[in-house]
Tab-separated table of C-alpha atoms and ligand atoms in Angstrom:
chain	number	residue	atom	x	y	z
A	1	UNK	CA	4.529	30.571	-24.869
A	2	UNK	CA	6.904	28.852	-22.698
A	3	UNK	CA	6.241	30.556	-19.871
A	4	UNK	CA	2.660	29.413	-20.291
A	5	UNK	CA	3.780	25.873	-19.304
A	6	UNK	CA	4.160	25.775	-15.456
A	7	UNK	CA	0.553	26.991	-14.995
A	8	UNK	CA	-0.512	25.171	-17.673
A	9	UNK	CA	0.941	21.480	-15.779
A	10	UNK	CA	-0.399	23.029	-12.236
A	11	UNK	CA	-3.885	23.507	-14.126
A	12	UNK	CA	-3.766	19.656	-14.956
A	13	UNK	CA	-2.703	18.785	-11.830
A	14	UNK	CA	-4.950	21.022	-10.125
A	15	UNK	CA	-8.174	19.678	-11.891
A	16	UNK	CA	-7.077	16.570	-11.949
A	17	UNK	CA	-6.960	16.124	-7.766
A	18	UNK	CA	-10.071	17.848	-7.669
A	19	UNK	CA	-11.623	15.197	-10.136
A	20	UNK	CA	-9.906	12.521	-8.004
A	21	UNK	CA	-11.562	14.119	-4.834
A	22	UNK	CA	-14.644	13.982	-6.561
A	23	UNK	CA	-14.437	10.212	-7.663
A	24	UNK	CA	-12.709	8.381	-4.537
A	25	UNK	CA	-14.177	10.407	-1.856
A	26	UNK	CA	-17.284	12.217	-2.602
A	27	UNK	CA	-19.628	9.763	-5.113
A	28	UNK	CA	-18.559	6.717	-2.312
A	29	UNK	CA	-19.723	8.741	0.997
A	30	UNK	CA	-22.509	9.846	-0.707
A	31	UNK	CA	-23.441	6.609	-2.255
A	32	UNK	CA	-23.479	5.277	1.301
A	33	UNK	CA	-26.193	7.353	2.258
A	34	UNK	CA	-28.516	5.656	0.526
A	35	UNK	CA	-27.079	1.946	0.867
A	36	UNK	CA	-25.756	2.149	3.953
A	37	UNK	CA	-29.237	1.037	6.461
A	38	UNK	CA	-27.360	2.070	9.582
A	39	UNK	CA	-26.313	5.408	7.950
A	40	UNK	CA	-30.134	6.414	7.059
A	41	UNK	CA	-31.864	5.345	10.387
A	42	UNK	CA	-29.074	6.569	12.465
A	43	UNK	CA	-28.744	3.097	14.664
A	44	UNK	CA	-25.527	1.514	14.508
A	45	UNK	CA	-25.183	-2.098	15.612
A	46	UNK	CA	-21.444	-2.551	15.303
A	47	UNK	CA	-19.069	-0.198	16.854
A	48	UNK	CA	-17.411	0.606	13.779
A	49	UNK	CA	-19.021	3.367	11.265
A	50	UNK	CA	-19.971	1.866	7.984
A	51	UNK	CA	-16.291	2.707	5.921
A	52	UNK	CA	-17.285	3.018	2.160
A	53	UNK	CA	-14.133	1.628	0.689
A	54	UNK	CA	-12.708	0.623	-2.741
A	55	UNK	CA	-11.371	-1.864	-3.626
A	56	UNK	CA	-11.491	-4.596	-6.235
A	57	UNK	CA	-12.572	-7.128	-5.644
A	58	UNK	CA	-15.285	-5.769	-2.773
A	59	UNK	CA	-15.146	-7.052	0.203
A	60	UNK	CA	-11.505	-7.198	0.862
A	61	UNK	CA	-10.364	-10.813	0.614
A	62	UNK	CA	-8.055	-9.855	3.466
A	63	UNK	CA	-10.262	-10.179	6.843
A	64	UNK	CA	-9.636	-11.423	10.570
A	65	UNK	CA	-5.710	-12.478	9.095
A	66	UNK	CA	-2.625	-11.735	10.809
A	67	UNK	CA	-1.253	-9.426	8.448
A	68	UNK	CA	2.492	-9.096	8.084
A	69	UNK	CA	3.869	-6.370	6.100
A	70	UNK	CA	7.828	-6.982	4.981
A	71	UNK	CA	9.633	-3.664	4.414
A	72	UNK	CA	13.054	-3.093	3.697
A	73	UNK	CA	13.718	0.431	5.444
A	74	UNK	CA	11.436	2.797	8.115
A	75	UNK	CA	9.131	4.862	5.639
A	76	UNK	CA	8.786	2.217	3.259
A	77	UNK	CA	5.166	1.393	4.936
A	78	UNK	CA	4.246	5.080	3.851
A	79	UNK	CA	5.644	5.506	0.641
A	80	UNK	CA	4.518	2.479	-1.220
A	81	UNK	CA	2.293	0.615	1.033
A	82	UNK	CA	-0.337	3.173	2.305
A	83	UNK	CA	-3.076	2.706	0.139
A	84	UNK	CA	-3.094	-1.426	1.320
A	85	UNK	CA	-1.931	-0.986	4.959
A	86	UNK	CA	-4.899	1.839	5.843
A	87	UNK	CA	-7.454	-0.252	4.440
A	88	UNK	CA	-6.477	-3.788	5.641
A	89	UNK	CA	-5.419	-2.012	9.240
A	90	UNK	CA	-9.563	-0.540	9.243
A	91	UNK	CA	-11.377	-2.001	12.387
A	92	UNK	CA	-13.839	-3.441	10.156
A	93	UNK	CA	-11.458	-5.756	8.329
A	94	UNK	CA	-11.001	-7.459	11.789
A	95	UNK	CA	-7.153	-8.161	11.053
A	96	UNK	CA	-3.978	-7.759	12.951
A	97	UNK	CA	-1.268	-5.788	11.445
A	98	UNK	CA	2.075	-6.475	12.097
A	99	UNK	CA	5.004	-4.367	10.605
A	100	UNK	CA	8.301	-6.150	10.242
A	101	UNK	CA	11.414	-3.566	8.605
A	102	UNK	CA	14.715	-5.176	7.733
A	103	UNK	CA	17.267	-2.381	8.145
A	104	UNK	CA	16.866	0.850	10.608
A	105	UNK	CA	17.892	2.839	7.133
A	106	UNK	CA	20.818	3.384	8.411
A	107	UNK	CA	22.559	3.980	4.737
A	108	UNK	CA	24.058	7.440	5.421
A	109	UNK	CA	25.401	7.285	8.783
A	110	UNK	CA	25.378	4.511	11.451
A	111	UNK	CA	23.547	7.414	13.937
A	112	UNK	CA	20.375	7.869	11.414
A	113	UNK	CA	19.607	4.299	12.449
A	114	UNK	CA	18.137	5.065	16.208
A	115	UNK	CA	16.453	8.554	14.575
A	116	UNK	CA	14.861	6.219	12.091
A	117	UNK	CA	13.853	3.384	14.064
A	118	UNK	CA	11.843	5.760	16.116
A	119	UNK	CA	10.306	7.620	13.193
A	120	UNK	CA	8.888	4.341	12.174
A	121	UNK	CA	6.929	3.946	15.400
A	122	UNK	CA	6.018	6.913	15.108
A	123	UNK	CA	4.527	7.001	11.354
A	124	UNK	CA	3.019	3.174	12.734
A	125	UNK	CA	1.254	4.833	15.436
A	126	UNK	CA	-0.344	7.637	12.611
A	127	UNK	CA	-1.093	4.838	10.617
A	128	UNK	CA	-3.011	3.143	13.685
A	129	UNK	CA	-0.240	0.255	14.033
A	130	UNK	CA	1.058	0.299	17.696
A	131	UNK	CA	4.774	-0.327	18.377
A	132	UNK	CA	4.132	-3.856	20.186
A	133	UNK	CA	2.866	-4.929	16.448
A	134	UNK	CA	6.802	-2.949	14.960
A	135	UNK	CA	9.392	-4.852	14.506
A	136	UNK	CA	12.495	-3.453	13.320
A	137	UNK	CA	15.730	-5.833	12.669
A	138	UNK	CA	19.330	-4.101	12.773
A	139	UNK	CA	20.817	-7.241	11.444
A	140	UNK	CA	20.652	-6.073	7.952
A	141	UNK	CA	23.178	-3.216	6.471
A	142	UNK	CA	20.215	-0.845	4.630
A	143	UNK	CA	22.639	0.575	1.226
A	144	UNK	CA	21.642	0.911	-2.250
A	145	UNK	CA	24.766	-2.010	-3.035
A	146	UNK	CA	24.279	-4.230	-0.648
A	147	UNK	CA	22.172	-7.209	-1.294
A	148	UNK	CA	20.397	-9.494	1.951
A	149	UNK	CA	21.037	-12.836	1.979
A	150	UNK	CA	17.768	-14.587	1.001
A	151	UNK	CA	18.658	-17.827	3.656
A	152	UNK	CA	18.966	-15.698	6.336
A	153	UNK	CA	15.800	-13.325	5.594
A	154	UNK	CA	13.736	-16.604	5.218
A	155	UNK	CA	15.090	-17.626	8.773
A	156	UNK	CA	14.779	-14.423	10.216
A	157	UNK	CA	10.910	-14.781	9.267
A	158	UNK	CA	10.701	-18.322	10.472
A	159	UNK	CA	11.407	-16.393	14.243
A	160	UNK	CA	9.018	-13.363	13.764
A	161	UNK	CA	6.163	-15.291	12.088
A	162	UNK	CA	6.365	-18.606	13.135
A	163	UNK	CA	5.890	-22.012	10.647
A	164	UNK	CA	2.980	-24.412	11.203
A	165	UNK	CA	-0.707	-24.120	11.390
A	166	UNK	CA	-1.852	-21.092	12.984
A	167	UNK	CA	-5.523	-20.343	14.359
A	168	UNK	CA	-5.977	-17.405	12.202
A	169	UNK	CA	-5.104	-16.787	8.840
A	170	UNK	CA	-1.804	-15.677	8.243
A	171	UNK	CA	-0.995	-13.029	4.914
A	172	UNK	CA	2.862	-11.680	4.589
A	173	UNK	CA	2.829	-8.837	1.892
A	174	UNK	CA	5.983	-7.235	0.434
A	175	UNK	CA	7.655	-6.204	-2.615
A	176	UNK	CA	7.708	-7.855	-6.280
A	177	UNK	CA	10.945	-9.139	-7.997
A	178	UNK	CA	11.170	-5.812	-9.695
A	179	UNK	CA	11.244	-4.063	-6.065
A	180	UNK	CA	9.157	-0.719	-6.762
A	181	UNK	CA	12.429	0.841	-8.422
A	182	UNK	CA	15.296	-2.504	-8.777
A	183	UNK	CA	16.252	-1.200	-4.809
A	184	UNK	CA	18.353	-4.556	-4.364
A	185	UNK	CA	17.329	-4.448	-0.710
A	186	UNK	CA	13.489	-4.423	-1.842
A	187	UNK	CA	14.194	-7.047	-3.990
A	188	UNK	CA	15.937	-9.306	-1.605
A	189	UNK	CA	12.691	-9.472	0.383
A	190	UNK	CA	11.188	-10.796	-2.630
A	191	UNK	CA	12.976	-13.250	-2.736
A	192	UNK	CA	13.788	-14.382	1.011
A	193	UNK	CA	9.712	-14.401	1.342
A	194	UNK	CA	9.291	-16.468	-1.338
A	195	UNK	CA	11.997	-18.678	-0.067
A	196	UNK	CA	10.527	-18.409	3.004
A	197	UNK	CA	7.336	-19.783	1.374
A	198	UNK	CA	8.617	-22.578	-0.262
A	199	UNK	CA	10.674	-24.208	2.129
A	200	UNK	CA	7.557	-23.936	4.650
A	201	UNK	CA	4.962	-25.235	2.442
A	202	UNK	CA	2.681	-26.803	4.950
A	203	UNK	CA	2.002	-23.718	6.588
A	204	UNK	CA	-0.732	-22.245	4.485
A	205	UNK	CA	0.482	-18.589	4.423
A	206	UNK	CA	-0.693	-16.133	1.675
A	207	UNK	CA	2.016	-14.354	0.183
A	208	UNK	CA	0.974	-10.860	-2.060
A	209	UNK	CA	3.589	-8.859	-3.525
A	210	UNK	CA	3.292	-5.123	-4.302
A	211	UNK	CA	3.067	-4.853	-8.311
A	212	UNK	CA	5.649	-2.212	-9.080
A	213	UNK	CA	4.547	0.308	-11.737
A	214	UNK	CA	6.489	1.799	-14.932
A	215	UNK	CA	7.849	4.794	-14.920
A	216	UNK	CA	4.725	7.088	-16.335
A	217	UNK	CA	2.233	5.459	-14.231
A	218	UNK	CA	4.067	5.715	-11.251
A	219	UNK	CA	4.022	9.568	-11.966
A	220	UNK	CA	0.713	9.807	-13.192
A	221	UNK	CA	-0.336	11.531	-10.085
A	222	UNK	CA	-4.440	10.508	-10.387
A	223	UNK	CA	-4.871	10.919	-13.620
A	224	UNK	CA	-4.575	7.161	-14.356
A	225	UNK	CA	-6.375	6.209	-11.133
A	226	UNK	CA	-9.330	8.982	-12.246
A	227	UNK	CA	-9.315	6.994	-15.695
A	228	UNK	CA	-10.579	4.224	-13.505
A	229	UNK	CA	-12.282	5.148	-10.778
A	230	UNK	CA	-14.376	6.395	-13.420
A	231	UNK	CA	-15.359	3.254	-15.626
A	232	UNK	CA	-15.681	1.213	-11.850
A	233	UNK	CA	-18.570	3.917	-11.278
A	234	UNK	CA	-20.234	3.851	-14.576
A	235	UNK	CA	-20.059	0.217	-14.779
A	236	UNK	CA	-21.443	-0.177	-11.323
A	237	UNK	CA	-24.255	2.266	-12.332
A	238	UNK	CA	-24.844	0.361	-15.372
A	239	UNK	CA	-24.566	-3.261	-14.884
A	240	UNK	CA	-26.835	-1.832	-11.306
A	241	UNK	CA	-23.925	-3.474	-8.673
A	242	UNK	CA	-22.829	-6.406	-10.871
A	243	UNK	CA	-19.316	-6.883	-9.607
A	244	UNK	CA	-17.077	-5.794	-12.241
A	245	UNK	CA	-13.236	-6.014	-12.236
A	246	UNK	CA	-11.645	-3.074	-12.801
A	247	UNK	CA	-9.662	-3.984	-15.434
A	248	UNK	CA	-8.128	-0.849	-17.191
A	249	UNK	CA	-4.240	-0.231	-17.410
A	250	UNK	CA	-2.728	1.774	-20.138
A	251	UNK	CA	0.889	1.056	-19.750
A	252	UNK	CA	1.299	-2.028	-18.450
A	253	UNK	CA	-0.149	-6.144	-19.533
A	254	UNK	CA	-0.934	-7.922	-16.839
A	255	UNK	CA	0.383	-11.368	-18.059
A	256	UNK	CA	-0.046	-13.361	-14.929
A	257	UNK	CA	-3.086	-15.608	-15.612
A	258	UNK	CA	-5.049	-17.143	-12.908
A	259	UNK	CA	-3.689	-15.111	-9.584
A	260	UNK	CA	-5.892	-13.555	-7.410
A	261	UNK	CA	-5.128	-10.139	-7.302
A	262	UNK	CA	-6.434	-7.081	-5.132
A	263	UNK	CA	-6.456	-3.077	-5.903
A	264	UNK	CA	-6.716	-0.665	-3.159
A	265	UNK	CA	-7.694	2.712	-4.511
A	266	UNK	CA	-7.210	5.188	-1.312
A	267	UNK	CA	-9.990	8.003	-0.799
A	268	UNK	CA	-9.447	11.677	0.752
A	269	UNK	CA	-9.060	10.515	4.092
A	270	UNK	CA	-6.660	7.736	3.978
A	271	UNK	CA	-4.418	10.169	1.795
A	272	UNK	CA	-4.221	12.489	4.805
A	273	UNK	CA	-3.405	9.594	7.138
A	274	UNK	CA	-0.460	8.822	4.519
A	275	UNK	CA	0.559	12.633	4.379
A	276	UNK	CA	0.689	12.673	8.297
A	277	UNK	CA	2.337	9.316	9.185
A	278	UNK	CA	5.341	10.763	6.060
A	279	UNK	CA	5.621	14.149	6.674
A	280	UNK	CA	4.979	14.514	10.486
A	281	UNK	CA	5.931	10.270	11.604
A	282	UNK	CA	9.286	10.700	8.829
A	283	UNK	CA	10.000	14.026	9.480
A	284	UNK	CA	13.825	13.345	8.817
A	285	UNK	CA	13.509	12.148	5.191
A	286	UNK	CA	11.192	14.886	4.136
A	287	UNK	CA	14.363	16.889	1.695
A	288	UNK	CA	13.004	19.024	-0.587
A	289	UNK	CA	12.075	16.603	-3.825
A	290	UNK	CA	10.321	14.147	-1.306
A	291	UNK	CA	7.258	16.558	-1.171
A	292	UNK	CA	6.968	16.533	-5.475
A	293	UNK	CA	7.686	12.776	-5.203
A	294	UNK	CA	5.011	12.533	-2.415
A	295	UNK	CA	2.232	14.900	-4.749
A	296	UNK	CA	2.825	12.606	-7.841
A	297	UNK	CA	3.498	9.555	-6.870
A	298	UNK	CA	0.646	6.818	-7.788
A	299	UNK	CA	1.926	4.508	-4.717
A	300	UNK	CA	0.208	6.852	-2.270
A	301	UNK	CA	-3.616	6.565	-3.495
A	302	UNK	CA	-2.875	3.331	-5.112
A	303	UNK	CA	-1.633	-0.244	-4.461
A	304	UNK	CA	-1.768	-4.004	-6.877
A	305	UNK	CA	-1.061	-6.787	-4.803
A	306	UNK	CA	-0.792	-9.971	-6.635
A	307	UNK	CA	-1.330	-13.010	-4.917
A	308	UNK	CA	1.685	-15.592	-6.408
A	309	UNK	CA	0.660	-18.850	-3.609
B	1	LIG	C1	-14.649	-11.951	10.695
B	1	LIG	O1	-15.022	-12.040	12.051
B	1	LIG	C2	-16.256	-11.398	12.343
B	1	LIG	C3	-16.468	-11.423	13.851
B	1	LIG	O2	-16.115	-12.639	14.402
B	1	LIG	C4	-17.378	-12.128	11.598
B	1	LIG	O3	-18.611	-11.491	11.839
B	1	LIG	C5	-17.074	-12.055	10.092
B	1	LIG	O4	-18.030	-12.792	9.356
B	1	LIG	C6	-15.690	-12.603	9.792
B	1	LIG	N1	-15.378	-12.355	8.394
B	1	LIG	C7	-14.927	-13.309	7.577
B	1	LIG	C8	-14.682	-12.938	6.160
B	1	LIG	O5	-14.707	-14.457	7.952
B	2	LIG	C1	-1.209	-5.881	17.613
B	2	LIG	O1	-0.993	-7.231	17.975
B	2	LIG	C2	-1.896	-7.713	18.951
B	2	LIG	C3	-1.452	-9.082	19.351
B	2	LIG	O2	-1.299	-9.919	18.222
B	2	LIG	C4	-3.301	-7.670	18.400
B	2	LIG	O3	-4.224	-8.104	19.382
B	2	LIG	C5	-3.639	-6.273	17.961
B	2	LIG	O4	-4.901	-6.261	17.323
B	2	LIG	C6	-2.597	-5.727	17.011
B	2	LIG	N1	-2.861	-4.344	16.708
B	2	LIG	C7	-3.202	-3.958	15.481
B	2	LIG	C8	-3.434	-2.504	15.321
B	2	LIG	O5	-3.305	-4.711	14.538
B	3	LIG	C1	28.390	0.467	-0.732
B	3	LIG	O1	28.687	1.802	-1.119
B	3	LIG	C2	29.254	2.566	-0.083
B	3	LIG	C3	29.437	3.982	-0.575
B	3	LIG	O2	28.814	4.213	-1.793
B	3	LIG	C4	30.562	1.980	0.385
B	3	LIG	O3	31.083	2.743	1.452
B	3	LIG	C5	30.328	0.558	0.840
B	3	LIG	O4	31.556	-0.055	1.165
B	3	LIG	C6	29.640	-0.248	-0.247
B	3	LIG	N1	29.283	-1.552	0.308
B	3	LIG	C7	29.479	-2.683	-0.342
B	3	LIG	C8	29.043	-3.922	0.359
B	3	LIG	O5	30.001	-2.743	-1.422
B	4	LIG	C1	-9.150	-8.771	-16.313
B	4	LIG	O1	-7.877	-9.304	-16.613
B	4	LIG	C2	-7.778	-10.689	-16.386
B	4	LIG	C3	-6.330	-11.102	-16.649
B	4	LIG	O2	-5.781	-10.391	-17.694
B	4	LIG	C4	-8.785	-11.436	-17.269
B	4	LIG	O3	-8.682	-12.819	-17.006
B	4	LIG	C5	-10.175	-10.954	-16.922
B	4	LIG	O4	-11.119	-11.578	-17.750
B	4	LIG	C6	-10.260	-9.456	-17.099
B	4	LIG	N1	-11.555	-8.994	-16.640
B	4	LIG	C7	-12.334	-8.192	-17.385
B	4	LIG	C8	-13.616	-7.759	-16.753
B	4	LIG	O5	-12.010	-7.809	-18.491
């Protein structure tokens, strides 16, 4: 019996990615084919292909913005912030992305810090980010003990974004006070942003933060996403295009009333983009468990970001 189990998990797994290729890649390039005009007559008038993406609410609130993204260590961008940085980053969103990591994770030895660094521009470049738009701050000590001052990480942002009225709009994204996994550094940012924020009222940024997930639904590889990919197709079938929220989450209550919220639910392609910019951009952090952690992990095809401004 027992030795039934590993091919009975790799069975599950199996079918389960195939459903998941099925439901996030297949049914939305198909579906373009027949709502997509440029797609059936062949004649494109923009130079960017029409990208079937999903995400709720469709179309992305998120368009001709400055984005800033706020990580804490090189790799961070991959590993939890994919799903959001692909899409947003797509031509047709019109924004500018702008990468801004607070330590070279330098937390084992002082000389990982330059390897790092590098890797970052690297996995940036995969993920269509060039390194004018990377900035990475050595000011910081990256370590699992060592918490950032939250003065000095709102200052720090004063100099890299800038306070004031700006001609576009301006969205900084980062992590929620729970930090993805309580990663003290992850949740300094939290909290320097939000200082940030407050102390520059006037300025009329947008600040998301990255919902962290529980335990099981971090690991649910895509059998959660699956779950609703699935009712977001029916009901779009049904209700015939009525924009319907996808709503569904088994393990966790979302008890924040009133915030604008986005989900970014990656497809096939943007998956590979993620797999490339961590295994090929990061090649240095890719130990042995990072590849299970990379196969299960919910962060890659899927992101929350909660608007709290
Ligand atoms: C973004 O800019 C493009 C080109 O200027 C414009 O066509 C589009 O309507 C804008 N989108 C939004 C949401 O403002
Ligand atoms: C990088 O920044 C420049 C200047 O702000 C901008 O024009 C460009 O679109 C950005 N690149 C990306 C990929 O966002
Ligand atoms: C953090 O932990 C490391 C080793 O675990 C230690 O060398 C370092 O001094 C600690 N830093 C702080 C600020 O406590
Ligand atoms: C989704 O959840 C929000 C907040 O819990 C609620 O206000 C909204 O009505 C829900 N939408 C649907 C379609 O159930």
């Amino acid at each position: 019996m027992i030795h039934r189990i590993p091919s009975y998990i790799l069975k599950v797994l199996t079918t389960s990615f195939v459903a998941w290729i099925i439901l996030s890649t297949a049914i939305p390039q198909i579906m373009s084919k027949y709502s997509e005009q440029e797609i059936q007559t062949n004649v494109y008038k923009k130079a960017t292909y029409p990208y079937n993406s999903i995400t709720s609410p469709t179309p992305l609130p998120i368009q001709n913005s400055t984005v800033y993204f706020i990580i804490g260590h090189p790799d961070d961008e991959v590993m939890f912030f994919s799903p959001s940085l692909v899409e947003i980053a797509k031509p047709k969103n019109g924004n500018d992305v702008k990468l801004v990591c607070f330590s070279t994770g330098d937390s084992v030895h002082e000389s990982m810090g330059r390897i790092r660094s590098e890797e970052l521009r690297q996995s940036a470049r995969i993920l269509g980010i060039d390194s004018d738009n990377v900035t990475i701050l050595d000011t910081f000590k990256d370590g699992m003990n060592v918490t950032w001052d939250s003065n000095e990480i709102r200052d720090t942002l004063k100099d890299i974004v800038g306070v004031g009225k700006s001609q576009r709009p301006v969205v900084l994204i980062t992590f929620d006070e729970n930090g993805v996994s309580y990663h003290p550094n992850h949740i300094s940012l939290y909290l320097g942003t939000v200082n940030f924020i407050k102390t520059y009222k006037n300025s009329d940024y947008k600040l998301f933060v990255l919902k962290s997930l529980t335990f099981w639904e971090k690991y649910s590889f895509t059998l959660l996403t699956n779950v609703e990919l699935f009712v977001d197709h029916i009901s779009r079938w049904i209700f015939n295009n009525i924009e319907i929220d996808i709503n569904i989450s088994f393990f966790t209550k979302s008890d924040i009333p009133n915030l604008s919220s986005i989900k970014f639910y990656s497809d096939l392609n943007m998956l590979s983009v993620s797999y490339a910019a961590m295994c090929y951009g990061h090649y240095s952090q890719m130990v042995w468990f990072r590849y299970g952690w990379l196969v299960l992990s919910r962060y890659l095809t899927f992101n929350h970001l909660i608007q709290l401004n």
